[in-house]
Amino acid sequence: MSYSDLKNKVAIITGSSSGIGQACVEYLGSLGAKVVVNYARSEEEGQATLEKIQKAGGTGILVQADVSNEADVQRLFSETVEAFGRVDILVSNAGMQKDSSFLDMSLDEWNKVIGVNLTGQFLCTREAARLFVKQAKNTPPSEDACIGKMILMSSVHDVIPWAGHVNYAASKGGVLMLMKTLSQELAPMKIRVNAVSPGAIKTAINEEVWSDSEKSQELLKLIPYKRIGTALDIAKAVAWLSSDDSDYVNGATIYIDGGMTLYPGFADNG
Ligand code: NAD
């Protein structure tokens, strides 16, 4: 895939030192975008990701920032502008799980997950929208041109309830409506906002499941396509949503889940 319009576009991908974010930053980098590798804690992983991009001929910088912290998010954007002069694409990907049964869930476990997965997306998308509008005022684009794109990383759990993970499911349900409302509000300003909702993707967040053969077999029962997804499956959709090829796509969620949202339990039980 070439997506030539992505060449030299500036893309921030949050939580990109591992997993899906890492695949997105590497893929966008390979398509010629100038990329920002963001990490919260592991500088080593962030540095290794950046070096891989640079070795493959890409351009990027590394910025530490906790997406749930307003000052950090503002610095993430200001350091990007300092390095590259602007921002064109935000992939708001950073996320986490802190699982517990509802009866045992502490307020801290609730707040932490909502803080990163939902408030973090609010802070990043707000900063991006403000910057897109400012950039367009300073350098008016041609009429009808998109002035910025955002892709929010959601989850199939924005529609599938998930017992034992109420903080996570509530955060992703919130992301769904954050994305739709932002899209409605920002589309007239020529900002595109969409979401990607992965199903089961082999990353660190769910290693406990895919590294155990019994749990993997149980998981496959929930996936009509009978394979666990890869981070690259997600990165390819993110690249399309970042490119002008998807220019008329606004307020959409793409479920990339091998059919997990198709109620597989009803396949032979209707
Ligand atoms: P991952 O754990 O590899 O990636 C999560 C990334 O977010 C990590 O790099 C982590 O350091 C970063 N992060 C966590 N807290 C942060 C913070 N406060 N500030 C900045 N970065 C922070 O797992 P992943 O599977 O790659 O998850 C990426 C996104 O995809 C998440 O939003 C997750 O909810 C979503 N998702 C994953 C799956 C899956 O099956 N793997 C399914 C649905 C949705």
Coordinates of C-alpha atoms and ligand atoms in Angstrom, one line a residue:
M1 CA 0.0 0.0 0.0
S2 CA 1.5 3.4 -0.8
Y3 CA -0.9 6.1 0.6
S4 CA 1.4 8.8 -1.0
D5 CA -0.5 11.6 0.8
L6 CA 1.0 10.3 4.1
K7 CA 4.5 11.2 3.1
N8 CA 5.9 13.9 5.5
K9 CA 2.6 14.1 7.4
V10 CA 3.3 14.4 11.2
A11 CA 1.6 11.7 13.3
I12 CA 1.5 11.3 17.0
I13 CA 0.7 7.8 18.2
T14 CA 0.2 7.5 21.9
G15 CA 1.3 4.4 23.8
S16 CA 3.5 3.4 20.9
S17 CA 6.4 1.7 22.5
S18 CA 4.6 -1.7 22.4
G19 CA 1.7 -3.7 20.9
I20 CA -0.8 -2.0 18.6
G21 CA 0.6 1.5 19.0
Q22 CA 4.1 0.2 18.1
A23 CA 2.8 -1.5 14.9
C24 CA 0.9 1.7 14.0
V25 CA 4.0 4.0 14.5
E26 CA 6.2 1.6 12.5
Y27 CA 3.7 1.2 9.7
L28 CA 3.0 4.9 9.4
G29 CA 6.7 5.5 9.5
S30 CA 7.3 3.0 6.7
L31 CA 4.7 5.0 4.6
G32 CA 6.8 8.2 5.0
A33 CA 5.0 9.9 7.8
K34 CA 7.1 11.7 10.4
V35 CA 6.1 9.9 13.6
V36 CA 6.2 10.5 17.3
V37 CA 6.8 7.5 19.5
N38 CA 5.2 8.1 22.8
Y39 CA 5.8 6.1 25.9
A40 CA 4.7 6.5 29.5
R41 CA 7.4 4.6 31.4
S42 CA 9.7 2.4 29.4
E43 CA 12.2 4.7 27.7
E44 CA 14.1 1.6 26.6
E45 CA 11.2 0.2 24.6
G46 CA 10.4 3.6 23.1
Q47 CA 14.0 4.1 22.0
A48 CA 14.1 0.6 20.5
T49 CA 10.9 1.4 18.6
L50 CA 12.3 4.7 17.3
E51 CA 15.6 3.0 16.2
K52 CA 13.7 0.3 14.3
I53 CA 11.8 3.1 12.4
Q54 CA 15.0 5.0 11.7
K55 CA 16.8 1.9 10.5
A56 CA 14.0 1.3 8.0
G57 CA 14.6 4.8 6.6
G58 CA 11.8 6.5 8.6
T59 CA 11.8 9.8 10.6
G60 CA 10.7 10.1 14.2
I61 CA 11.2 11.4 17.7
L62 CA 10.6 10.0 21.1
V63 CA 8.5 11.8 23.7
Q64 CA 7.7 10.6 27.2
A65 CA 4.2 11.6 28.3
D66 CA 1.4 10.2 30.5
V67 CA -1.8 10.7 28.5
S68 CA -3.8 11.0 31.7
N69 CA -1.8 14.1 32.7
E70 CA -2.9 17.4 31.1
A71 CA 0.6 19.0 31.3
D72 CA 2.2 15.9 29.8
V73 CA -0.2 15.9 26.9
Q74 CA 0.4 19.6 26.2
R75 CA 4.1 18.9 26.2
L76 CA 3.7 15.9 23.9
F77 CA 2.2 18.3 21.3
S78 CA 4.5 21.2 21.9
E79 CA 7.6 19.0 21.6
T80 CA 6.2 17.6 18.3
V81 CA 5.6 21.1 17.0
E82 CA 9.1 22.1 18.0
A83 CA 10.6 19.1 16.1
F84 CA 8.3 19.0 13.0
G85 CA 6.5 22.3 12.9
R86 CA 2.9 20.8 13.0
V87 CA 0.7 17.8 13.7
D88 CA -1.6 16.2 11.0
I89 CA -2.6 12.9 12.6
L90 CA -3.4 11.7 16.1
V91 CA -3.7 8.0 16.8
S92 CA -5.0 8.0 20.4
N93 CA -4.0 4.5 21.3
A94 CA -2.7 4.4 24.9
G95 CA -4.7 2.1 27.1
M96 CA -4.6 -0.3 30.0
Q97 CA -6.5 -2.9 32.0
K98 CA -6.8 -3.3 35.8
D99 CA -9.2 -6.2 36.1
S100 CA -11.3 -7.0 39.1
S101 CA -14.7 -8.4 39.9
F102 CA -17.2 -5.5 40.4
L103 CA -17.7 -6.3 44.1
D104 CA -14.0 -6.1 44.7
M105 CA -13.1 -3.2 42.4
S106 CA -11.4 -0.3 44.2
L107 CA -12.0 3.3 43.3
D108 CA -8.3 3.5 42.4
E109 CA -8.7 0.6 39.9
W110 CA -11.7 2.4 38.4
N111 CA -10.1 5.9 38.3
K112 CA -6.8 4.6 36.8
V113 CA -8.4 2.9 33.8
I114 CA -10.9 5.7 33.1
G115 CA -8.1 8.2 33.6
V116 CA -5.9 6.6 30.9
N117 CA -8.4 5.1 28.5
L118 CA -11.1 7.8 28.5
T119 CA -9.7 11.0 30.0
G120 CA -6.5 10.4 28.2
Q121 CA -8.3 10.3 24.9
F122 CA -10.2 13.5 25.9
L123 CA -7.0 15.3 26.6
C124 CA -5.2 14.1 23.5
T125 CA -8.1 14.8 21.1
R126 CA -8.7 18.2 22.6
E127 CA -5.1 19.2 22.2
A128 CA -5.1 17.9 18.6
A129 CA -8.3 19.7 17.7
R130 CA -7.0 23.0 19.1
L131 CA -3.8 22.6 17.2
F132 CA -5.5 21.6 13.9
V133 CA -7.7 24.7 14.1
K134 CA -4.8 27.0 14.9
Q135 CA -2.7 25.6 12.1
A136 CA -5.6 26.1 9.6
K137 CA -5.9 29.7 10.7
N138 CA -2.2 30.3 10.2
T139 CA -2.0 28.5 6.9
P140 CA -5.5 28.2 5.3
P141 CA -5.8 24.9 3.4
S142 CA -7.5 24.7 0.0
E143 CA -11.3 24.8 0.3
D144 CA -12.8 21.4 1.5
A145 CA -9.4 20.0 2.5
C146 CA -9.3 18.0 5.7
I147 CA -7.3 19.9 8.3
G148 CA -6.5 17.0 10.6
K149 CA -7.4 13.4 11.4
M150 CA -7.9 11.5 14.6
I151 CA -8.2 7.8 15.1
L152 CA -9.3 6.7 18.6
M153 CA -8.3 3.2 19.7
S154 CA -11.4 1.6 21.2
S155 CA -12.3 -2.1 21.6
V156 CA -15.0 -4.6 20.8
H157 CA -15.9 -3.9 24.5
D158 CA -17.4 -0.6 23.4
V159 CA -20.4 -2.8 22.5
I160 CA -19.7 -6.2 24.2
P161 CA -20.2 -6.2 27.9
W162 CA -17.3 -7.7 29.8
A163 CA -17.9 -9.1 33.3
G164 CA -14.9 -8.6 35.6
H165 CA -13.6 -5.7 33.5
V166 CA -16.3 -3.0 34.1
N167 CA -13.8 -0.2 34.3
Y168 CA -12.3 -1.2 30.9
A169 CA -15.7 -1.8 29.2
A170 CA -17.1 1.5 30.6
S171 CA -14.0 3.4 29.3
K172 CA -14.3 2.0 25.8
G173 CA -18.1 2.6 25.7
G174 CA -17.1 6.2 26.6
V175 CA -14.6 6.3 23.8
L176 CA -17.3 5.3 21.3
M177 CA -19.5 8.3 22.2
L178 CA -16.5 10.6 22.6
M179 CA -15.5 9.7 19.0
K180 CA -19.1 10.1 17.6
T181 CA -19.7 13.4 19.4
L182 CA -16.3 14.8 18.4
S183 CA -16.9 13.8 14.8
Q184 CA -20.3 15.5 14.8
E185 CA -18.8 18.7 16.4
L186 CA -15.6 18.8 14.4
A187 CA -16.5 17.6 10.9
P188 CA -17.8 21.1 9.9
M189 CA -14.2 22.3 10.8
K190 CA -12.9 19.7 8.4
I191 CA -11.4 17.5 11.1
R192 CA -12.1 13.8 10.7
V193 CA -12.6 11.6 13.8
N194 CA -13.0 7.8 13.6
A195 CA -12.3 4.8 15.8
V196 CA -10.9 1.3 15.4
S197 CA -12.2 -1.4 17.7
P198 CA -9.9 -4.4 17.9
G199 CA -11.1 -7.8 19.0
A200 CA -8.4 -10.2 20.4
I201 CA -5.0 -9.0 19.2
K202 CA -1.8 -10.7 20.4
T203 CA -0.1 -8.1 22.5
A204 CA 1.2 -7.6 26.1
I205 CA -2.2 -6.5 27.3
N206 CA -3.7 -10.1 26.9
E207 CA -0.5 -12.2 27.1
E208 CA -2.0 -14.1 30.0
V209 CA -4.6 -15.5 27.6
W210 CA -2.7 -16.2 24.4
S211 CA 0.3 -17.7 26.2
D212 CA -1.9 -20.4 27.7
S213 CA -3.1 -23.0 25.2
E214 CA -6.3 -23.8 27.0
K215 CA -7.3 -20.2 27.4
S216 CA -6.3 -19.6 23.7
Q217 CA -8.7 -22.4 22.6
E218 CA -11.5 -20.9 24.7
L219 CA -10.8 -17.5 23.1
L220 CA -10.9 -18.9 19.6
K221 CA -14.5 -20.1 20.3
L222 CA -15.4 -16.4 20.4
I223 CA -13.8 -15.7 17.0
P224 CA -15.7 -16.9 13.9
Y225 CA -12.6 -16.4 11.7
K226 CA -10.6 -18.7 14.1
R227 CA -7.4 -16.8 14.5
I228 CA -6.1 -14.3 17.0
G229 CA -5.4 -10.9 15.4
T230 CA -2.0 -9.2 15.0
A231 CA -1.1 -5.6 15.7
L232 CA -0.4 -5.2 12.0
D233 CA -4.1 -6.1 11.2
I234 CA -4.9 -2.9 13.2
A235 CA -2.1 -0.8 11.9
K236 CA -3.2 -1.3 8.3
A237 CA -6.7 0.1 9.1
V238 CA -5.2 3.0 11.0
A239 CA -3.1 3.9 8.0
W240 CA -6.2 3.9 5.7
L241 CA -8.1 6.1 8.2
S242 CA -5.1 8.4 8.4
S243 CA -4.9 8.8 4.6
D244 CA -7.0 10.8 2.2
D245 CA -8.3 7.5 0.7
S246 CA -10.8 7.5 3.6
D247 CA -11.8 11.2 3.2
Y248 CA -15.5 10.7 3.4
V249 CA -15.3 8.4 6.5
N250 CA -16.4 10.4 9.5
G251 CA -17.7 9.2 12.9
A252 CA -17.2 5.5 12.0
T253 CA -16.0 2.6 14.0
I254 CA -14.2 -0.2 12.2
Y255 CA -14.4 -3.5 14.1
I256 CA -11.3 -5.5 13.4
D257 CA -12.1 -8.7 15.3
G258 CA -12.4 -11.7 13.0
G259 CA -16.2 -11.5 13.6
M260 CA -16.1 -11.4 17.4
T261 CA -19.0 -8.9 17.4
L262 CA -21.2 -11.3 15.4
Y263 CA -22.6 -13.1 18.5
P264 CA -20.6 -16.3 17.8
G265 CA -22.5 -18.2 20.5
F266 CA -25.6 -18.1 18.2
A267 CA -23.8 -19.7 15.3
D268 CA -25.2 -23.2 16.0
N269 CA -27.7 -22.3 18.8
G270 CA -30.2 -19.9 17.2
Ligands
NAD1 P1 -0.1 -2.8 25.2 O1 -0.1 -2.9 26.6 O2 1.1 -3.3 24.4 O3 -0.1 -1.2 24.8 C1 -0.7 -0.2 25.6 C2 0.3 0.9 25.5 O4 -0.3 2.0 26.2 C3 1.6 0.6 26.2 O5 2.7 1.0 25.3 C4 1.6 1.4 27.5 O6 2.9 1.8 27.9 C5 0.8 2.6 27.0 N1 0.2 3.3 28.1 C6 -0.4 2.8 29.2 N2 -0.7 3.8 30.1 C7 -0.3 5.0 29.5 C8 -0.3 6.3 29.9 N3 -0.8 6.7 31.0 N4 0.3 7.2 29.0 C9 0.9 6.9 27.8 N5 0.9 5.6 27.4 C10 0.4 4.7 28.3 O7 -1.5 -3.3 24.7 P2 -2.2 -3.1 23.3 O8 -3.0 -4.3 23.1 O9 -1.2 -2.7 22.2 O10 -3.2 -1.9 23.6 C11 -3.3 -0.7 22.7 C12 -4.7 -0.2 22.7 O11 -5.5 -1.2 22.0 C13 -5.3 0.0 24.0 O12 -6.1 1.2 24.0 C14 -6.2 -1.2 24.2 O13 -7.3 -1.0 25.1 C15 -6.6 -1.5 22.8 N6 -7.1 -2.8 22.5 C16 -6.3 -3.9 22.5 C17 -6.8 -5.2 22.3 C18 -6.0 -6.4 22.3 O14 -6.6 -7.5 22.1 N7 -4.7 -6.3 22.4 C19 -8.2 -5.3 22.0 C20 -9.0 -4.2 22.0 C21 -8.5 -2.9 22.3

